[in-house]
XYZ file of N, CA and C in Angstrom:
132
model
N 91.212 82.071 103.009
C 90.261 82.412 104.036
C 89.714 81.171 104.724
N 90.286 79.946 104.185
C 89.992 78.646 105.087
C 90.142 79.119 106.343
N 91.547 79.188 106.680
C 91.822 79.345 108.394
C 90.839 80.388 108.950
N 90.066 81.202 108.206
C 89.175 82.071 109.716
C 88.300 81.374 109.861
N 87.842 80.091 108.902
C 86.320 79.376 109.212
C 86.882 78.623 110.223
N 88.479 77.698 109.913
C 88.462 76.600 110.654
C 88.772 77.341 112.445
N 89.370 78.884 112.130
C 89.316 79.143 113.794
C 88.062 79.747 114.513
N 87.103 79.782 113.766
C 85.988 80.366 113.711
C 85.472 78.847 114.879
N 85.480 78.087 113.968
C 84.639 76.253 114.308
C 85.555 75.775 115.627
N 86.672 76.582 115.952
C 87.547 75.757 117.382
C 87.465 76.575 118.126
N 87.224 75.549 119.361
C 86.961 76.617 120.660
C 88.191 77.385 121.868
N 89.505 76.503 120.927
C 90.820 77.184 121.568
C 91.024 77.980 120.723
N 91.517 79.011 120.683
C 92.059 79.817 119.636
C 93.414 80.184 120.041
N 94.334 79.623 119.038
C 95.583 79.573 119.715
C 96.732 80.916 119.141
N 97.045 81.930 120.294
C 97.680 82.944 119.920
C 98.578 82.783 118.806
N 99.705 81.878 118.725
C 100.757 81.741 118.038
C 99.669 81.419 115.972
N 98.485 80.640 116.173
C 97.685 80.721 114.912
C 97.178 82.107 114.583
N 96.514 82.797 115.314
C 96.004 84.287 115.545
C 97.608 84.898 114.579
N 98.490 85.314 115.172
C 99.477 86.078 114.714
C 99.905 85.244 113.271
N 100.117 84.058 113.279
C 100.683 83.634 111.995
C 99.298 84.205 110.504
N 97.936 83.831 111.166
C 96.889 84.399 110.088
C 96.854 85.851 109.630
N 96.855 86.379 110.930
C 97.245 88.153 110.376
C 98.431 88.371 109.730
N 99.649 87.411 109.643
C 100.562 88.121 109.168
C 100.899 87.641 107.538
N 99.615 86.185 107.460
C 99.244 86.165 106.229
C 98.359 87.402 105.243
N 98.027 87.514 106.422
C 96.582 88.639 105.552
C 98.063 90.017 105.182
N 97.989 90.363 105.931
C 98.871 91.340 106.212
C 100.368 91.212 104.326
N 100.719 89.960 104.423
C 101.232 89.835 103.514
C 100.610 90.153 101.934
N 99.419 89.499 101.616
C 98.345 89.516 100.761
C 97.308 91.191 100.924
N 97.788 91.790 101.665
C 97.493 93.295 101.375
C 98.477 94.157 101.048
N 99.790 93.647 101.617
C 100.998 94.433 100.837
C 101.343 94.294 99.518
N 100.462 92.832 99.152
C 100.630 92.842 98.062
C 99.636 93.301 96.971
N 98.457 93.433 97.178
C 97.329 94.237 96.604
C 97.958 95.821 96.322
N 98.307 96.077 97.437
C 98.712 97.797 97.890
C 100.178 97.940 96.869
N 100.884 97.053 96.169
C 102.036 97.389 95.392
C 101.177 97.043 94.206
N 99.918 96.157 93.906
C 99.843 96.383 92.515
C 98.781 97.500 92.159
N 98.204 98.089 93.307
C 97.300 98.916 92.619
C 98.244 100.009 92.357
N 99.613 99.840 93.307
C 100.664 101.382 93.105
C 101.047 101.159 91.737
N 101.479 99.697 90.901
C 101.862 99.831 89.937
C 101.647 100.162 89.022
N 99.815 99.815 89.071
C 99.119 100.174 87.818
C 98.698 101.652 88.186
N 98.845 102.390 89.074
C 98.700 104.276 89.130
C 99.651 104.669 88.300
N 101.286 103.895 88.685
C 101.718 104.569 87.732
C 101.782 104.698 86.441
N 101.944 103.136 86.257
C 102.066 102.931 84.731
C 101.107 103.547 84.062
N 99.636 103.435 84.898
C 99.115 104.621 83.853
C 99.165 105.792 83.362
N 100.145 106.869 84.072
C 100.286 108.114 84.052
C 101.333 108.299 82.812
């Protein structure tokens, strides 16, 4: 979550940074979203 402070603090905000940060986040929720699937199942 560095990069939203440091684009937070700059006054260009540069599209090509914009898309590369979301598609970090984006990565790091697909990955939340497969372990909470794992542990649904395994618990059953």
């Amino acid at each position: 979550m560095k990069e939203v402070g440091l684009l937070q603090n700059s006054k260009t905000i540069n599209k090509e940074m914009v898309a590369t940060l979301l598609g970090q986040i984006q990565v790091s929720v697909d990955i939340v979203v497969s372990l909470v699937s794992m542990c649904k199942t395994h618990d059953k």
